[in-house]
Every structure is written in C-alpha cells, then in structure tokens.
Short mmCIF file of C-alpha atoms in Angstrom, two decimals:
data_model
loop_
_atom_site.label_atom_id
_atom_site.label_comp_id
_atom_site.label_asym_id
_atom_site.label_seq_id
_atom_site.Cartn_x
_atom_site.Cartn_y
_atom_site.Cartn_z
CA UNK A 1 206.05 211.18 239.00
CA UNK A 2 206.46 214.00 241.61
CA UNK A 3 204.10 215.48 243.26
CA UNK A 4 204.54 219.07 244.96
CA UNK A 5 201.87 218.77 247.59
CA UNK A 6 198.63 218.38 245.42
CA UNK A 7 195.26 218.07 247.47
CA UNK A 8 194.78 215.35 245.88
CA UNK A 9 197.81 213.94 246.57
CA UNK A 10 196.73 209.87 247.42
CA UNK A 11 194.42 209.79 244.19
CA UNK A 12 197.45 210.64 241.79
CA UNK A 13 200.05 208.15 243.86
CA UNK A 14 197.14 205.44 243.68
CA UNK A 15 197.03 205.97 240.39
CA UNK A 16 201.11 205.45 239.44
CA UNK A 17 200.81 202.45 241.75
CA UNK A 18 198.65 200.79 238.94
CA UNK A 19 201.81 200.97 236.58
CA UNK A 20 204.72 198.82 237.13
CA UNK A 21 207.11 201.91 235.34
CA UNK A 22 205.74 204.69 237.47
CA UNK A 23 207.40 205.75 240.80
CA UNK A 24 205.30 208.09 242.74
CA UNK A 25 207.59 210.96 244.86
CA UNK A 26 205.35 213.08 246.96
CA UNK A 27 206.28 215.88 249.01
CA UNK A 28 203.33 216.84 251.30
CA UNK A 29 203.51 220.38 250.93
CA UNK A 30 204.71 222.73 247.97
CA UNK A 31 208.24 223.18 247.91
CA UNK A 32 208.52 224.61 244.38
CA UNK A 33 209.16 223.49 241.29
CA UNK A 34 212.64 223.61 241.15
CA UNK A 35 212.96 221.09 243.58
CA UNK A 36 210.27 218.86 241.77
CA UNK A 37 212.66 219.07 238.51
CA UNK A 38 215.50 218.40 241.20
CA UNK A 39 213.93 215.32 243.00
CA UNK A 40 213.00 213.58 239.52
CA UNK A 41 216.57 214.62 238.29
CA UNK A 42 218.18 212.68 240.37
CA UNK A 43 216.31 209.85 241.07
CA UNK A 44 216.49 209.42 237.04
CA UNK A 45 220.16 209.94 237.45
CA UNK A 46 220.73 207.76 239.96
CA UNK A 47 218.61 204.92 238.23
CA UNK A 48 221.72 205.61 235.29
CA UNK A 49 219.47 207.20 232.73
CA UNK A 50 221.26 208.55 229.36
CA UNK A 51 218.84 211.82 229.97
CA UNK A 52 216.10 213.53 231.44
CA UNK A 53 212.39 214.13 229.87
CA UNK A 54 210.89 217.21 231.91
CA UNK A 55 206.90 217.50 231.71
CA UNK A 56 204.45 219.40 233.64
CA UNK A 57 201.70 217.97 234.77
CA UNK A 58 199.80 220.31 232.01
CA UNK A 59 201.64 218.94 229.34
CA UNK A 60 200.78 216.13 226.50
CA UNK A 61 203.37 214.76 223.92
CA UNK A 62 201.80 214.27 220.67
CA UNK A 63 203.06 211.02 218.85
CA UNK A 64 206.71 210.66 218.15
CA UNK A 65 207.53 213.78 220.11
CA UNK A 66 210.37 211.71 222.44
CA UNK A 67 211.55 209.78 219.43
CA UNK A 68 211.84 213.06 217.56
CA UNK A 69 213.60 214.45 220.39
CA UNK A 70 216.14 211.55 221.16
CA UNK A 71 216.93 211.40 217.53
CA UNK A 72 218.07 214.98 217.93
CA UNK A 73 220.05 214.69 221.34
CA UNK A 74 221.92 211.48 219.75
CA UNK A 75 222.92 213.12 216.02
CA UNK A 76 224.18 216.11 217.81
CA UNK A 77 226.34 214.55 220.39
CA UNK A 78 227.90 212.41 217.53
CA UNK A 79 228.54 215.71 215.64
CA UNK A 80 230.82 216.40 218.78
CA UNK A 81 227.98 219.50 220.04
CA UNK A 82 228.25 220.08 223.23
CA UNK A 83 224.50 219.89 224.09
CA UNK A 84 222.71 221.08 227.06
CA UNK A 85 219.16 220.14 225.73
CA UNK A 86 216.65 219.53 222.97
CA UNK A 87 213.37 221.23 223.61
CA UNK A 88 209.44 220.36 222.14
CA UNK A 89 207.56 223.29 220.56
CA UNK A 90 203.94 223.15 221.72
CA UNK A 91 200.75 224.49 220.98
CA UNK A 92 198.40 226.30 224.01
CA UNK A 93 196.17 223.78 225.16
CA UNK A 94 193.28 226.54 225.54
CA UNK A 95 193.32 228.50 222.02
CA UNK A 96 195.62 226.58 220.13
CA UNK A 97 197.96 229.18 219.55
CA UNK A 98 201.74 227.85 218.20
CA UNK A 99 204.82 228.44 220.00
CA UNK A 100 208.31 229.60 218.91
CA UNK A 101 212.38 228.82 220.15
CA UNK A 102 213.83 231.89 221.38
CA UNK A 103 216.93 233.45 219.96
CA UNK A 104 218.32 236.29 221.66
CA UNK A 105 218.99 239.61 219.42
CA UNK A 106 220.06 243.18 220.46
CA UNK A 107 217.08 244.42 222.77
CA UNK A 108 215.16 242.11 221.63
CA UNK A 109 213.68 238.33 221.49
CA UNK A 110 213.83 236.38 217.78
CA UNK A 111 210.83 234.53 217.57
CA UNK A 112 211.08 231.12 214.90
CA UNK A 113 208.21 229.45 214.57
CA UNK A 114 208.67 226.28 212.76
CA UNK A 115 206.45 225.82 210.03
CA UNK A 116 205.87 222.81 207.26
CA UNK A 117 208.86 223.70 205.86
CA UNK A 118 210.72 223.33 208.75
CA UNK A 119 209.85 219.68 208.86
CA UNK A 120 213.10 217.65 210.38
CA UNK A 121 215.01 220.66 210.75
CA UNK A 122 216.57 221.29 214.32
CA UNK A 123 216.71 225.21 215.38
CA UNK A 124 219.76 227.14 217.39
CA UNK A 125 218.18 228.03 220.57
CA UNK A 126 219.03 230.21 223.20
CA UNK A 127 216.73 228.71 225.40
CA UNK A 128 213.57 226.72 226.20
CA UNK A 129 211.19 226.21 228.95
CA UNK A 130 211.62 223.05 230.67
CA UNK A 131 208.80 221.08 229.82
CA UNK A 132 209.59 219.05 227.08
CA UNK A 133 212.84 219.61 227.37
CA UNK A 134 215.38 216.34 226.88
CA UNK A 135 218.38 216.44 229.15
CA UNK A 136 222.05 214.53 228.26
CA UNK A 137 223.20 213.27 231.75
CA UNK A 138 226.76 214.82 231.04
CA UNK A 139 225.16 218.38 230.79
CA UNK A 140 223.11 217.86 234.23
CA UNK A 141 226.41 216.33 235.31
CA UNK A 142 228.61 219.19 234.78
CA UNK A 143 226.22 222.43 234.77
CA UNK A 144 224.66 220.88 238.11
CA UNK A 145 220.75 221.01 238.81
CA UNK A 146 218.29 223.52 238.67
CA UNK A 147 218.15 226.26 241.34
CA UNK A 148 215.53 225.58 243.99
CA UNK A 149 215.79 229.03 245.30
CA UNK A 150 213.75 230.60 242.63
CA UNK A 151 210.98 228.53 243.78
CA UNK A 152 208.71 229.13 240.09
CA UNK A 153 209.55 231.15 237.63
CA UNK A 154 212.29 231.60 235.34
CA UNK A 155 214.08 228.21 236.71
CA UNK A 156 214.47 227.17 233.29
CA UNK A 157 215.64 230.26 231.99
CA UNK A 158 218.08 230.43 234.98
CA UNK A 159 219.47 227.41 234.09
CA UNK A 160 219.92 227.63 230.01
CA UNK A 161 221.70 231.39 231.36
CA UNK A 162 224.08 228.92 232.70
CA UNK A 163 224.23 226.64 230.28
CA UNK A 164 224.93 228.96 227.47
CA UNK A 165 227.79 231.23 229.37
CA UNK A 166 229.30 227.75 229.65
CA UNK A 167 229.42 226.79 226.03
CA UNK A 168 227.07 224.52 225.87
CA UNK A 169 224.57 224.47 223.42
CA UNK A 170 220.43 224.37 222.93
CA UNK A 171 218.17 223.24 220.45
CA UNK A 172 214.43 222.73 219.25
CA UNK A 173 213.01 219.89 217.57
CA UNK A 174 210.45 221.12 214.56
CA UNK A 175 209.03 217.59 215.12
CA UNK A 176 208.76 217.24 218.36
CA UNK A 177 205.09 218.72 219.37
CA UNK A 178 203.33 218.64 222.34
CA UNK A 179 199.81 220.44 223.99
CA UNK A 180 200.97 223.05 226.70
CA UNK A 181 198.92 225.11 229.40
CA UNK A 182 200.88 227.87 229.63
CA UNK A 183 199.02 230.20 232.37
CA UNK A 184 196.03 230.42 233.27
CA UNK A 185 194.39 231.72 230.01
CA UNK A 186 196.04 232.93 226.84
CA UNK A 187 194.95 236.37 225.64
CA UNK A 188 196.16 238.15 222.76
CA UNK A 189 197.10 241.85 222.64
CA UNK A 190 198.62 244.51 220.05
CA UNK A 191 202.49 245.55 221.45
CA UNK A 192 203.63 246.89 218.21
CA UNK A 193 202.23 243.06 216.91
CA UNK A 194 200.01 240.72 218.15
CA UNK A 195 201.56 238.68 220.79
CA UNK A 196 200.02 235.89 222.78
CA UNK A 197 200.18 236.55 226.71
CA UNK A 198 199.79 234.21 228.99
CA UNK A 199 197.36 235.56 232.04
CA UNK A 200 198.38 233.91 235.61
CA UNK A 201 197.12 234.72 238.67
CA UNK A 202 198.48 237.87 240.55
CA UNK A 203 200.59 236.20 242.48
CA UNK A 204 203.03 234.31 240.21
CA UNK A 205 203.51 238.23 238.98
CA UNK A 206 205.69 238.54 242.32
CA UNK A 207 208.10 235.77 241.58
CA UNK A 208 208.46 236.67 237.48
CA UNK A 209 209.46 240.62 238.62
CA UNK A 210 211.86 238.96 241.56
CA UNK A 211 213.41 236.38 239.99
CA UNK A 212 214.43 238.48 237.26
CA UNK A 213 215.91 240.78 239.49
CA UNK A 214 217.58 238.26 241.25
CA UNK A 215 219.26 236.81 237.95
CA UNK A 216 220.04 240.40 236.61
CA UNK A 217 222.34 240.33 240.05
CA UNK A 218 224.44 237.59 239.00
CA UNK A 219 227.49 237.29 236.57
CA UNK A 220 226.38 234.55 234.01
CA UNK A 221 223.36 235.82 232.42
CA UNK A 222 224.46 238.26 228.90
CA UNK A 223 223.97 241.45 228.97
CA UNK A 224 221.73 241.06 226.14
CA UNK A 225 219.06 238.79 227.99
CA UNK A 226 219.13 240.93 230.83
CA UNK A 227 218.48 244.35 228.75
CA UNK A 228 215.99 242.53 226.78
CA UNK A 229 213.95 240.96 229.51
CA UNK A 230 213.96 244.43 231.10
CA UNK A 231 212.07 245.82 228.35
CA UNK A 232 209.89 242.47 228.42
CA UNK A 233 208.85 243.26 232.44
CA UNK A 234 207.96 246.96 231.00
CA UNK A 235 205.64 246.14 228.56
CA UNK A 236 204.26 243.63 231.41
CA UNK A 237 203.70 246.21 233.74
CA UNK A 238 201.88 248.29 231.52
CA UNK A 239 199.98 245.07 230.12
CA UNK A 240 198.89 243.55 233.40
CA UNK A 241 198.64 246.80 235.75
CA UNK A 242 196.72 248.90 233.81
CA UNK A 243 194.64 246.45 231.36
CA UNK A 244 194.15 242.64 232.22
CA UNK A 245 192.03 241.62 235.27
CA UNK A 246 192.93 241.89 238.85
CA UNK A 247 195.13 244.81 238.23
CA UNK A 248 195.37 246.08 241.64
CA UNK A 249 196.60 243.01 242.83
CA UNK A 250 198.97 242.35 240.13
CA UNK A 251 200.20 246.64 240.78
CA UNK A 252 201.03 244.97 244.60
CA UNK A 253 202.78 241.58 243.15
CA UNK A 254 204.99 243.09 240.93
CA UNK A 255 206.27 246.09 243.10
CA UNK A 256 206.71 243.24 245.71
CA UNK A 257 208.81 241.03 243.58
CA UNK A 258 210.76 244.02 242.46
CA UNK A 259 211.31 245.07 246.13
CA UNK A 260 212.21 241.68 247.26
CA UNK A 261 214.71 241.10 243.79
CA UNK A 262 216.69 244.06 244.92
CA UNK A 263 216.72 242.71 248.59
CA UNK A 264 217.87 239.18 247.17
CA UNK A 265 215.31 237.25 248.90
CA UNK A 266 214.37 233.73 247.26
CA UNK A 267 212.05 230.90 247.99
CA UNK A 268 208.35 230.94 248.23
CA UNK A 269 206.39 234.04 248.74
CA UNK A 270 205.69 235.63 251.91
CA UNK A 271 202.69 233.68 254.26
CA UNK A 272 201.44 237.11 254.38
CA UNK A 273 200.65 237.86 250.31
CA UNK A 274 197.88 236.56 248.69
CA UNK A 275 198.38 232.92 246.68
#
C-alpha cells in the first residue's frame, strides 16, 4: 500500500499494520503518481511476483474481477501473445455511468463497451488506464517502469504508447468490473453525442495539456494517437474554458501546461500555481 503523502498518512499505515499481507510504503510528501506505481512495482517485483495489480485508492474490484483478469493474462501468454496487460472496465462510482476499452481509429477514439453479450469475451485494446490494470513481470521487465516525470496524468497512456510501438499487446476483460472515481464529478455533455466528462479541479488541467505535449515530442507514440488526442484537448478547451465551472482558472491551467509542454518541463507543477 503506498501512500503519496496523505494528511492522514499514520491512520492509513495503522490501518495496513492490522493485516499480516499489507506492507505500508509512505512517502511524506507527494511525489506523483508515477513514482507510487514505481515504488509498488518494484517492491512486488522484487518480492518475485508473476504480475502487478494497479489500484487507486478510489477504486473497488467487484467479485471475481482478479480471477477474471488472471484467467486472461494466463490463456493469452499460453497462446504465445506477447502481453503487456489485461485491464478492468469499471463503472463511475458517482453516476454509475459504464466505461469502454479504447481502440485507436483515424482521428478518432473507438469506444467498445462490453455488454451481456460480451460475457467472457476479451477485447483488443490499445490502451487502458492503470487502475485495474494486471501486469506480466516480463512486460515490466523489458518495457521498464512507468515515467515519473509526468508526475499525473497520462502515465498510463505514456506507457501503453510504449508498449504498443514495441509489439506488445493490450487487452480488456468483459468480466472483470470494478467501481472507479474518475475526477472529481462526472458530467455529461452533447459533442456531436453524449459523452461522459470527467470534471477535475483546474489544476490537473495543467498537467493533461503538458503532458500531452510532452509525449507528442517523442518518437514512440503513432501518429494516430497524437492527431487524435489533439482534437480530444480541442474539444476540452472549448468544454472546460468556456462552459464547466472555474473556467478562468482552468483558461490559466491549460495555456500553462501548453506553454510548459513546448518548453519540455516535467514534474510537479510550479509552487507558484494554484493546487
């Protein structure tokens, strides 16, 4: 269990000391969440686990998510796939609202949302967010760990970028479901369809608009993702500048993050911006 410098800190480590199976990893002070995913990585690595189960601390498995999801890992690898990771689908903890495994199309996102006839079936992913997400130890092995410098967001998607210019391969588990906080709040809005958004606070704006920059710098991620996610920031903008609460504020975070993306600056967010 790590924890990334919670007030609360010696409640939560008191209570993992009242399980034998828990180890409690605090770090007194937030140092992001790529290096929480990094810290329990290797411990679990180091302790010789077969793979890694990522959860946020906002997440709940529903019953026989893990099973459902190690079931997966194992008849893949002994179809000879070269797997990078099984992901959970989830519904939004506040509105209940599904969620889908992203396939990536020409300037655009495929959406599949399983449904009861998907029951059993594994989906072709091009990525997934981390939570929920079931690790082999060969693919954290030989794709290396997740990249601290982003401090936030997109540290998942960074990382299945990788993956997937590599050759390795992702998947989502129909049956594996879990309850997810995704933001904030949820909200839904009408862009072209109704979407669910998820509404953060103004700040996490910043590092989404830099550390897409940042990644549409380097080599690995396709064309396609970055073209698509560039129309995704758009429609953002718009959304959460003109619209959604706090829109000043959000205005300041995302020209920020854009500023600092082209200026390749990473880790947390200026002491001087608003948190």
């Amino acid at each position: 269990l790590v924890d990334n410098g919670s007030g609360n800190a010696a409640e939560i480590a008191a209570l993992a000391g009242e399980y034998d199976w828990v180890e409690f990893i605090g770090a007194g002070s937030n140092r992001g969440l790529g290096w929480a995913h990094n810290e329990g990585i290797r411990r679990g690595l180091a302790d010789g686990a077969d793979a890694i189960l990522l959860l946020d601390q906002d997440s709940l498995p529903r019953s026989g998510m893990v099973a459902a999801l190690a079931r997966a890992l194992v008849g893949q690898c002994q179809r000879g796939v070269q797997v990078a990771a099984v992901g959970a689908r989830y519904l939004g903890s506040d509105i209940g609202h599904p969620s889908y495994f992203v396939q990536f199309r020409p300037l655009r996102f495929r959406h599949h949302f399983c449904t009861e006839k998907d029951a059993g079936e594994i989906i072709p992913a091009d990525m997934l967010i981390s939570s929920g997400a079931l690790f082999p130890r060969e693919a954290l092995l030989e794709l290396g760990l997740m990249d601290e410098g982003l401090f936030i967001d997109h540290i998942d998607t960074e990382w299945f970028l990788r993956a997937k210019d590599r050759g390795w391969r992702v998947f989502g588990v129909c049956d594996a479901v879990m309850d997810h906080g995704l933001g904030e709040r949820t909200v839904m809005v009408w862009l072209g369809r109704w979407r669910y958004l998820p509404v953060h606070q103004p700040f996490r704006y910043y590092y989404i608009y830099r550390n897409s920059v940042l990644l549409y710098r380097r080599s690995y991620p396709s064309r396609r993702w970055k073209y698509t996610d560039m129309l995704r920031l758009a429609k953002m903008f718009v959304v959460f500048s003109l619209f959604a609460g706090n829109r000043r504020q959000n205005l300041r975070m995302m020209c920020r993050g854009l500023a600092d993306g082209f200026k390749g600056r990473s880790g947390p967010i200026d002491a001087d911006l608003p948190r």
